[in-house]
Coordinates of N, CA and C and ligand atoms in Angstrom, one line a residue:
M29 N 0.8 -1.2 0.0 CA 0.0 0.0 0.0 C 0.9 1.3 0.0
N30 N 0.5 2.3 -0.8 CA 1.2 3.5 -0.8 C 0.5 4.5 0.1
E31 N 1.1 5.7 0.2 CA 0.6 6.8 1.1 C -0.9 7.1 0.8
E32 N -1.2 7.2 -0.5 CA -2.6 7.5 -0.9 C -3.6 6.4 -0.5
D33 N -3.2 5.1 -0.6 CA -4.0 4.0 -0.1 C -4.3 4.2 1.4
Y34 N -3.2 4.4 2.1 CA -3.3 4.6 3.6 C -4.2 5.8 3.9
K35 N -4.1 6.8 3.2 CA -4.9 8.0 3.4 C -6.4 7.7 3.2
K36 N -6.7 7.0 2.1 CA -8.1 6.6 1.9 C -8.6 5.8 3.0
K37 N -7.8 4.8 3.4 CA -8.2 3.9 4.5 C -8.5 4.7 5.8
R38 N -7.6 5.7 6.0 CA -7.7 6.4 7.2 C -9.0 7.3 7.2
E39 N -9.3 7.9 6.1 CA -10.5 8.7 6.0 C -11.8 7.8 6.2
Q40 N -11.7 6.6 5.6 CA -12.8 5.6 5.8 C -12.9 5.2 7.3
M41 N -11.8 4.9 7.9 CA -11.8 4.5 9.3 C -12.4 5.6 10.2
V42 N -12.1 6.9 10.0 CA -12.6 8.0 10.8 C -14.1 8.1 10.5
A43 N -14.5 8.0 9.3 CA -16.0 8.1 9.0 C -16.8 6.9 9.6
E44 N -16.3 5.7 9.3 CA -17.2 4.6 9.7 C -17.0 4.1 11.1
Q45 N -15.8 4.1 11.6 CA -15.5 3.5 12.9 C -15.7 4.6 14.0
I46 N -15.4 5.9 13.7 CA -15.4 6.9 14.7 C -16.6 7.8 14.6
A47 N -16.7 8.6 13.5 CA -17.8 9.5 13.4 C -19.2 8.8 13.5
Q48 N -19.4 7.8 12.8 CA -20.7 7.1 12.8 C -21.0 6.5 14.1
R49 N -20.0 6.3 14.9 CA -20.3 5.7 16.3 C -20.5 6.8 17.3
G50 N -20.6 8.0 16.9 CA -21.0 9.1 17.8 C -19.9 10.0 18.3
I51 N -18.6 9.8 17.8 CA -17.6 10.8 18.2 C -17.7 12.0 17.4
A52 N -18.0 13.2 18.0 CA -18.3 14.4 17.3 C -17.3 15.5 17.4
D53 N -16.4 15.4 18.4 CA -15.5 16.5 18.7 C -14.6 16.6 17.5
P54 N -14.6 17.8 16.8 CA -13.8 18.0 15.6 C -12.3 17.9 15.9
R55 N -11.9 18.2 17.1 CA -10.4 18.1 17.4 C -10.0 16.6 17.4
V56 N -10.9 15.7 17.9 CA -10.5 14.3 17.9 C -10.6 13.7 16.5
L57 N -11.6 14.1 15.7 CA -11.7 13.6 14.3 C -10.5 14.1 13.5
G58 N -10.2 15.4 13.7 CA -9.0 16.0 13.0 C -7.7 15.3 13.3
A59 N -7.5 15.0 14.6 CA -6.3 14.3 15.1 C -6.2 12.9 14.5
M60 N -7.3 12.2 14.4 CA -7.3 10.9 13.9 C -7.1 10.8 12.4
L61 N -7.6 11.9 11.7 CA -7.3 12.1 10.3 C -5.9 12.4 10.0
A62 N -5.2 13.1 11.0 CA -3.9 13.6 10.7 C -2.8 12.5 11.0
V63 N -3.0 11.7 12.1 CA -1.9 10.8 12.5 C -1.9 9.5 11.6
E64 N -0.8 9.3 11.1 CA -0.6 8.1 10.2 C -0.4 6.9 11.1
R65 N -1.5 6.2 11.4 CA -1.4 5.0 12.3 C -0.4 4.0 11.9
Q66 N -0.2 3.8 10.6 CA 0.7 2.7 10.1 C 2.1 3.0 10.5
Q67 N 2.5 4.2 10.8 CA 3.8 4.6 11.2 C 4.2 4.0 12.6
F68 N 3.1 3.7 13.3 CA 3.3 3.2 14.7 C 3.3 1.7 14.8
M69 N 3.2 1.0 13.7 CA 3.1 -0.4 13.7 C 4.3 -1.1 13.1
P70 N 4.6 -2.3 13.6 CA 5.7 -3.0 13.0 C 5.3 -3.3 11.5
T71 N 6.4 -3.3 10.6 CA 6.1 -3.4 9.2 C 5.2 -4.6 8.8
Q72 N 5.4 -5.7 9.5 CA 4.6 -6.9 9.0 C 3.1 -6.8 9.3
V73 N 2.7 -5.9 10.2 CA 1.3 -5.7 10.4 C 0.7 -4.4 10.0
R74 N 1.5 -3.6 9.3 CA 1.1 -2.3 8.8 C -0.2 -2.3 8.0
H75 N -0.4 -3.3 7.2 CA -1.6 -3.4 6.4 C -2.9 -3.4 7.2
L76 N -2.7 -3.7 8.5 CA -3.9 -3.8 9.4 C -4.2 -2.4 10.1
A77 N -3.4 -1.4 9.7 CA -3.4 -0.1 10.5 C -4.8 0.5 10.7
Y78 N -5.7 0.3 9.7 CA -7.0 1.0 9.8 C -8.2 0.0 10.0
E79 N -7.8 -1.2 10.5 CA -8.9 -2.2 10.8 C -9.5 -1.9 12.2
D80 N -10.7 -2.4 12.4 CA -11.5 -2.1 13.5 C -11.3 -3.0 14.7
Y81 N -10.0 -3.2 15.0 CA -9.6 -4.1 16.2 C -8.2 -3.8 16.7
P82 N -7.9 -4.1 17.9 CA -6.5 -3.9 18.4 C -5.6 -4.8 17.6
V83 N -4.3 -4.4 17.5 CA -3.3 -5.3 16.7 C -2.1 -5.5 17.6
D84 N -1.6 -6.7 17.5 CA -0.4 -7.1 18.2 C 0.8 -6.4 17.8
I85 N 1.5 -5.7 18.7 CA 2.7 -5.0 18.3 C 4.0 -5.6 18.9
G86 N 3.9 -6.9 19.3 CA 5.1 -7.5 19.9 C 5.1 -7.3 21.4
H87 N 6.0 -8.1 22.1 CA 6.2 -8.1 23.6 C 4.8 -8.3 24.3
G88 N 3.9 -9.0 23.6 CA 2.6 -9.4 24.2 C 1.7 -8.1 24.4
Q89 N 2.0 -7.1 23.7 CA 1.2 -5.8 23.8 C 0.5 -5.5 22.5
T90 N -0.5 -4.6 22.6 CA -1.3 -4.3 21.5 C -1.4 -2.8 21.3
I91 N -1.7 -2.4 20.0 CA -2.1 -1.0 19.8 C -3.6 -1.0 19.8
S92 N -4.2 -0.1 20.6 CA -5.6 -0.1 20.9 C -6.4 0.1 19.6
Q93 N -7.6 -0.4 19.6 CA -8.6 -0.2 18.5 C -8.8 1.3 18.3
P94 N -8.8 1.7 17.0 CA -9.0 3.2 16.8 C -10.2 3.8 17.5
Y95 N -11.3 3.1 17.6 CA -12.5 3.7 18.3 C -12.2 3.9 19.8
I96 N -11.5 3.0 20.4 CA -11.2 3.2 21.8 C -10.2 4.4 22.0
V97 N -9.3 4.6 21.1 CA -8.4 5.7 21.2 C -9.2 7.0 21.1
A98 N -10.2 7.0 20.2 CA -11.0 8.2 19.9 C -11.9 8.5 21.1
I99 N -12.6 7.5 21.7 CA -13.5 7.8 22.8 C -12.8 8.2 24.0
M100 N -11.6 7.6 24.3 CA -10.9 8.0 25.5 C -10.4 9.4 25.3
T101 N -9.9 9.7 24.1 CA -9.4 11.1 23.9 C -10.5 12.1 24.0
E102 N -11.7 11.8 23.5 CA -12.8 12.7 23.5 C -13.3 13.0 25.0
L103 N -13.3 11.9 25.8 CA -13.7 12.0 27.2 C -12.8 13.0 28.0
L104 N -11.6 13.1 27.6 CA -10.6 14.0 28.3 C -10.9 15.5 28.1
K105 N -11.7 15.8 27.1 CA -12.1 17.2 26.8 C -10.9 18.1 26.8
L106 N -9.9 17.8 26.0 CA -8.6 18.5 26.0 C -8.7 19.9 25.4
D107 N -7.9 20.8 25.9 CA -7.7 22.2 25.3 C -6.3 22.3 24.8
A108 N -6.2 23.2 23.9 CA -4.9 23.4 23.2 C -3.7 23.7 24.1
D109 N -4.0 24.2 25.3 CA -2.8 24.5 26.2 C -2.7 23.5 27.3
D110 N -3.3 22.3 27.2 CA -3.3 21.3 28.2 C -2.0 20.5 28.2
K111 N -1.6 20.0 29.5 CA -0.5 19.1 29.7 C -1.1 17.8 30.1
V112 N -0.8 16.7 29.3 CA -1.4 15.4 29.5 C -0.4 14.4 29.8
L113 N -0.8 13.5 30.7 CA 0.1 12.3 31.0 C -0.6 11.0 30.5
E114 N 0.2 10.2 29.8 CA -0.3 8.9 29.3 C 0.5 7.8 30.0
I115 N -0.2 6.8 30.5 CA 0.5 5.6 31.0 C 0.3 4.5 30.0
G116 N 1.4 3.9 29.6 CA 1.3 2.8 28.6 C 1.6 3.3 27.2
T117 N 2.8 3.8 26.9 CA 3.1 4.4 25.6 C 2.8 3.4 24.4
G118 N 3.2 2.1 24.6 CA 3.0 1.1 23.6 C 3.6 1.5 22.3
S119 N 2.8 1.5 21.3 CA 3.3 1.9 19.9 C 3.6 3.4 19.8
G120 N 2.9 4.2 20.7 CA 3.0 5.6 20.6 C 1.9 6.3 19.9
Y121 N 1.0 5.5 19.3 CA -0.1 6.1 18.5 C -1.0 7.0 19.4
Q122 N -1.5 6.5 20.5 CA -2.4 7.3 21.4 C -1.7 8.6 21.8
A123 N -0.4 8.6 22.1 CA 0.3 9.8 22.5 C 0.4 10.8 21.3
A124 N 0.5 10.3 20.1 CA 0.5 11.1 18.9 C -0.8 11.8 18.7
V125 N -1.9 11.1 18.9 CA -3.2 11.6 18.8 C -3.4 12.8 19.8
L126 N -3.0 12.5 21.0 CA -3.1 13.5 22.1 C -2.3 14.7 21.8
A127 N -1.1 14.5 21.2 CA -0.2 15.6 20.9 C -0.7 16.5 19.7
Q128 N -1.6 16.0 18.9 CA -2.2 16.8 17.9 C -3.1 17.9 18.5
I129 N -3.7 17.6 19.7 CA -4.7 18.4 20.3 C -4.1 19.2 21.5
A130 N -3.3 18.6 22.4 CA -2.9 19.2 23.6 C -1.5 19.9 23.4
K131 N -1.0 20.6 24.3 CA 0.2 21.3 24.2 C 1.4 20.4 24.5
E132 N 1.4 19.7 25.6 CA 2.5 18.8 25.9 C 1.9 17.4 26.3
V133 N 2.6 16.4 25.9 CA 2.2 15.0 26.3 C 3.4 14.3 26.9
Y134 N 3.2 13.8 28.1 CA 4.2 13.0 28.8 C 3.7 11.6 28.8
T135 N 4.6 10.7 28.4 CA 4.1 9.3 28.3 C 5.1 8.3 28.9
V136 N 4.6 7.3 29.7 CA 5.5 6.4 30.4 C 5.2 5.0 30.0
E137 N 6.3 4.2 29.7 CA 6.1 2.8 29.2 C 7.0 2.0 30.1
I138 N 6.6 0.8 30.5 CA 7.3 -0.1 31.4 C 8.2 -1.0 30.6
V139 N 7.9 -1.4 29.4 CA 8.7 -2.3 28.6 C 9.7 -1.5 27.8
E140 N 11.0 -1.6 28.1 CA 12.0 -0.8 27.6 C 12.0 -0.8 26.0
A141 N 11.9 -1.9 25.4 CA 12.0 -2.0 23.9 C 10.9 -1.2 23.3
L142 N 9.7 -1.3 23.9 CA 8.5 -0.5 23.3 C 8.7 1.0 23.5
G143 N 9.2 1.4 24.7 CA 9.4 2.8 25.0 C 10.4 3.4 24.0
K144 N 11.5 2.6 23.8 CA 12.6 3.1 22.9 C 12.1 3.2 21.5
S145 N 11.3 2.2 21.0 CA 10.9 2.2 19.7 C 9.9 3.3 19.4
A146 N 9.0 3.6 20.4 CA 8.0 4.7 20.3 C 8.8 6.0 20.3
A147 N 9.8 6.2 21.1 CA 10.6 7.4 21.1 C 11.2 7.7 19.8
A148 N 11.7 6.6 19.2 CA 12.3 6.7 17.8 C 11.3 7.2 16.8
T149 N 10.1 6.6 16.9 CA 9.0 7.0 16.0 C 8.6 8.5 16.2
F150 N 8.5 9.0 17.4 CA 8.2 10.4 17.7 C 9.2 11.3 17.0
K151 N 10.5 10.9 17.2 CA 11.6 11.7 16.6 C 11.5 11.7 15.1
K152 N 11.3 10.5 14.5 CA 11.3 10.4 13.1 C 10.1 11.2 12.5
L153 N 9.0 11.3 13.2 CA 7.8 12.0 12.7 C 7.9 13.5 13.1
G154 N 8.9 13.9 13.9 CA 9.0 15.3 14.2 C 8.2 15.8 15.3
Y155 N 7.7 14.9 16.2 CA 6.9 15.4 17.4 C 7.8 16.0 18.4
K156 N 7.6 17.3 18.7 CA 8.5 18.0 19.7 C 7.8 18.1 21.0
N157 N 6.5 17.9 21.0 CA 5.7 18.0 22.3 C 5.4 16.7 23.0
I158 N 6.0 15.6 22.6 CA 5.9 14.3 23.3 C 7.1 14.0 24.0
H159 N 7.0 13.8 25.3 CA 8.1 13.4 26.2 C 7.9 12.0 26.7
A160 N 8.9 11.1 26.4 CA 8.7 9.7 26.7 C 9.7 9.3 27.7
K161 N 9.3 8.4 28.6 CA 10.3 7.8 29.5 C 9.9 6.3 29.8
I162 N 10.9 5.6 30.2 CA 10.7 4.2 30.7 C 10.5 4.2 32.2
G163 N 9.5 3.5 32.7 CA 9.3 3.5 34.1 C 7.9 2.8 34.4
D164 N 7.6 2.7 35.7 CA 6.4 2.1 36.1 C 5.3 3.2 36.2
G165 N 4.4 3.2 35.3 CA 3.4 4.3 35.2 C 2.5 4.3 36.4
Y166 N 2.4 3.3 37.2 CA 1.6 3.3 38.4 C 1.9 4.6 39.2
E167 N 3.2 4.9 39.2 CA 3.8 6.0 40.0 C 3.6 7.3 39.3
G168 N 3.1 7.3 38.0 CA 2.9 8.6 37.2 C 4.3 9.1 36.8
W169 N 4.4 10.4 36.7 CA 5.6 11.1 36.3 C 5.6 12.4 37.1
P170 N 5.9 12.3 38.5 CA 5.7 13.4 39.4 C 6.4 14.7 39.0
E171 N 7.6 14.6 38.4 CA 8.4 15.8 38.1 C 7.6 16.8 37.2
H172 N 6.7 16.4 36.4 CA 6.0 17.3 35.5 C 4.6 17.6 36.0
A173 N 4.2 17.0 37.1 CA 2.8 17.2 37.6 C 2.6 18.6 38.1
P174 N 1.4 19.1 38.2 CA 0.1 18.4 37.9 C -0.3 18.4 36.5
Y175 N -1.1 17.5 36.1 CA -1.6 17.4 34.7 C -3.0 17.8 34.6
D176 N -3.4 18.4 33.4 CA -4.8 18.7 33.2 C -5.6 17.5 32.9
A177 N -4.9 16.5 32.3 CA -5.6 15.2 32.0 C -4.6 14.1 32.1
I178 N -5.2 12.9 32.4 CA -4.4 11.7 32.5 C -5.1 10.6 31.8
I179 N -4.4 9.8 31.0 CA -5.0 8.6 30.3 C -4.2 7.4 30.6
V180 N -4.8 6.3 31.0 CA -4.1 5.1 31.3 C -4.6 4.1 30.3
T181 N -3.6 3.4 29.5 CA -4.0 2.5 28.5 C -3.6 1.1 28.7
A182 N -3.4 0.8 30.0 CA -3.3 -0.6 30.5 C -4.2 -0.7 31.7
A183 N -4.7 -1.8 32.1 CA -5.7 -1.9 33.1 C -5.2 -2.2 34.5
P184 N -5.3 -1.3 35.5 CA -5.0 -1.6 36.9 C -6.2 -2.2 37.5
E185 N -6.1 -2.9 38.7 CA -7.2 -3.4 39.4 C -8.0 -2.4 40.2
H186 N -7.3 -1.3 40.5 CA -7.9 -0.2 41.2 C -7.3 1.1 40.7
I187 N -7.9 2.2 41.0 CA -7.4 3.5 40.5 C -6.1 3.8 41.2
P188 N -5.0 4.0 40.5 CA -3.7 4.3 41.2 C -3.7 5.7 41.9
E189 N -3.5 5.6 43.2 CA -3.5 6.9 44.0 C -2.5 7.9 43.5
P190 N -1.3 7.5 43.2 CA -0.3 8.5 42.7 C -0.9 9.3 41.5
L191 N -1.7 8.7 40.7 CA -2.2 9.4 39.5 C -3.3 10.4 39.9
I192 N -4.1 10.1 40.9 CA -5.1 11.0 41.4 C -4.3 12.3 41.9
A193 N -3.2 12.0 42.7 CA -2.5 13.1 43.3 C -1.8 14.0 42.2
Q194 N -1.5 13.4 41.0 CA -0.8 14.2 40.0 C -1.8 14.9 39.0
L195 N -3.1 14.7 39.3 CA -4.1 15.4 38.5 C -4.5 16.8 39.1
K196 N -4.6 17.8 38.2 CA -4.9 19.1 38.6 C -6.4 19.1 39.1
P197 N -6.7 20.0 40.1 CA -8.1 20.1 40.5 C -8.8 20.6 39.2
G198 N -10.0 20.0 39.0 CA -10.7 20.4 37.7 C -10.3 19.5 36.6
G199 N -9.3 18.6 36.8 CA -8.7 17.7 35.8 C -9.5 16.4 35.6
R200 N -9.3 15.8 34.5 CA -10.0 14.5 34.2 C -9.0 13.4 33.9
M201 N -9.4 12.2 34.3 CA -8.6 11.0 34.0 C -9.5 9.9 33.5
I202 N -9.0 9.3 32.4 CA -9.8 8.1 31.9 C -8.9 6.9 31.9
L203 N -9.5 5.8 32.4 CA -8.7 4.6 32.6 C -9.6 3.3 32.6
P204 N -9.1 2.2 32.1 CA -9.8 1.0 32.3 C -9.5 0.4 33.6
V205 N -10.5 -0.1 34.4 CA -10.2 -0.7 35.7 C -10.9 -2.0 35.8
G206 N -10.2 -3.0 36.3 CA -10.8 -4.3 36.5 C -9.8 -5.4 36.6
P207 N -10.3 -6.6 36.9 CA -9.4 -7.8 37.0 C -8.8 -8.2 35.7
V208 N -7.6 -8.7 35.7 CA -6.8 -9.1 34.5 C -7.5 -10.2 33.8
T209 N -8.2 -11.1 34.5 CA -8.7 -12.3 33.9 C -10.0 -12.1 33.1
S210 N -10.5 -10.9 33.2 CA -11.8 -10.6 32.5 C -11.8 -9.3 31.8
F211 N -12.9 -8.8 31.4 CA -12.9 -7.4 30.8 C -12.9 -6.4 31.9
Q212 N -12.7 -5.2 31.5 CA -12.7 -4.1 32.5 C -13.7 -3.0 32.1
Y213 N -13.9 -2.0 32.9 CA -14.7 -0.9 32.6 C -13.9 0.4 32.5
L214 N -14.3 1.2 31.5 CA -13.6 2.5 31.4 C -14.2 3.3 32.6
I215 N -13.3 4.0 33.3 CA -13.8 4.8 34.4 C -13.3 6.3 34.1
L216 N -14.2 7.2 34.2 CA -13.9 8.6 34.1 C -13.8 9.2 35.4
V217 N -12.7 9.8 35.8 CA -12.4 10.4 37.1 C -12.4 11.9 36.9
E218 N -13.1 12.6 37.8 CA -13.1 14.1 37.8 C -12.6 14.5 39.1
K219 N -11.5 15.3 39.2 CA -11.0 15.8 40.4 C -11.5 17.2 40.7
H220 N -12.0 17.4 41.9 CA -12.6 18.7 42.2 C -11.6 19.6 42.9
A221 N -12.1 20.9 43.0 CA -11.2 21.9 43.6 C -10.7 21.6 45.0
D222 N -11.5 20.9 45.7 CA -11.1 20.5 47.1 C -10.3 19.3 47.2
G223 N -9.9 18.7 46.0 CA -9.0 17.5 46.0 C -9.8 16.2 46.0
T224 N -11.1 16.2 46.3 CA -11.8 15.0 46.2 C -12.1 14.7 44.8
Y225 N -12.6 13.4 44.5 CA -12.9 13.1 43.1 C -14.1 12.3 43.0
T226 N -14.8 12.3 41.9 CA -15.9 11.4 41.6 C -15.5 10.5 40.4
Q227 N -16.1 9.4 40.3 CA -15.9 8.5 39.2 C -17.1 8.0 38.6
E228 N -17.1 7.9 37.3 CA -18.2 7.4 36.5 C -17.8 6.2 35.7
K229 N -18.6 5.1 35.8 CA -18.3 3.9 35.2 C -19.0 3.9 33.8
L230 N -18.1 3.7 32.8 CA -18.6 3.7 31.4 C -18.6 2.3 30.8
E231 N -18.2 2.3 29.5 CA -18.4 1.0 28.8 C -17.4 -0.1 29.1
A232 N -17.7 -1.3 28.9 CA -16.8 -2.5 29.1 C -15.8 -2.5 28.0
V233 N -14.5 -2.7 28.3 CA -13.4 -2.7 27.4 C -12.5 -3.9 27.8
R234 N -11.5 -4.1 26.9 CA -10.5 -5.1 27.1 C -9.1 -4.5 26.9
F235 N -8.3 -4.4 28.0 CA -6.9 -3.9 27.9 C -6.0 -4.9 28.5
V236 N -4.7 -4.8 28.1 CA -3.7 -5.6 28.8 C -3.6 -5.1 30.2
P237 N -3.1 -6.0 31.2 CA -3.0 -5.5 32.6 C -1.9 -4.5 32.8
L238 N -2.1 -3.6 33.7 CA -1.0 -2.7 34.1 C -0.1 -3.5 35.0
K239 N 1.2 -3.6 34.5 CA 2.2 -4.4 35.2 C 2.7 -3.5 36.4
R240 N 3.2 -4.2 37.4 CA 3.8 -3.5 38.5 C 5.3 -3.7 38.7
S241 N 6.0 -2.6 38.9 CA 7.4 -2.5 39.1 C 8.3 -3.1 38.1
L242 N 9.5 -2.6 38.1 CA 10.5 -3.0 37.0 C 11.2 -4.2 37.4
Ligands
SAH314 N1 -1.3 3.5 24.2 C1 -0.8 2.4 23.4 C2 -1.5 1.1 23.7 C3 -1.0 0.5 24.9 S1 -1.1 -1.2 25.3 C4 -0.8 2.6 22.0 O1 -1.4 3.7 21.5 O2 -0.3 1.8 21.2 C5 -0.6 -0.9 27.0 C6 0.8 -0.6 27.2 O3 1.0 -0.4 28.6 C7 1.8 -1.7 26.8 O4 2.8 -1.2 26.0 C8 2.4 -2.1 28.2 O5 3.7 -2.5 28.1 C9 2.2 -0.8 29.0 N2 2.3 -1.0 30.4 C10 1.8 -2.0 31.2 N3 2.0 -1.8 32.5 C11 2.6 -0.6 32.6 C12 3.1 0.2 33.7 N4 3.0 -0.2 34.9 N5 3.6 1.4 33.4 C13 3.8 1.9 32.1 N6 3.3 1.1 31.0 C14 2.8 -0.1 31.3

């Protein structure tokens, strides 16, 4: 497939998998039209870049289904001057989508090979507002806190306290929560001015588990 073929597939993906399913935020649709998802995938699976399911990217990890990337991004209600933290860099695709909309994206990956490969992709594609590190994302990235928004793309069994602490009052966090052996639910957390937070349970999803410690 050449660039034109990928572009057509990408437009079709945004129309059929994203817009038709109710994602209406023009910033999210624009970001998903702009980011070349195939660039974030190993060569042998690139032809699957715009399919409607998660794809194996090696190391037992997956690049999330496009619709899941879109809905999680939309729920964060990002502004152009926001600072966002992502846990679970994986391929780097979700970080790139966030970076189209927000000002700065900080992303943490626990598997060194994946983190390095994503960092190389960000560099190759010229992203200057994505900052990547290897580490245990359960602990967040305290040096750059607080964040306007946090997105977790691997599933913990409970909401990590350090992430709540690193969220700005008025900030939003989206994450899948649940047991590793089954599906999980997307949880939307909103932190209030007094430091307390509320959580809303949304749709059932399937993510790889959030691993603990290096
Ligand atoms: N956002 C990714 C999809 C991630 S899959 C994308 O757009 O491609 C989940 C990722 O979370 C995997 O790469 C996995 O290695 C990583 N992960 C698992 N536990 C983690 C932890 N404790 N800290 C940081 N990353 C973690």
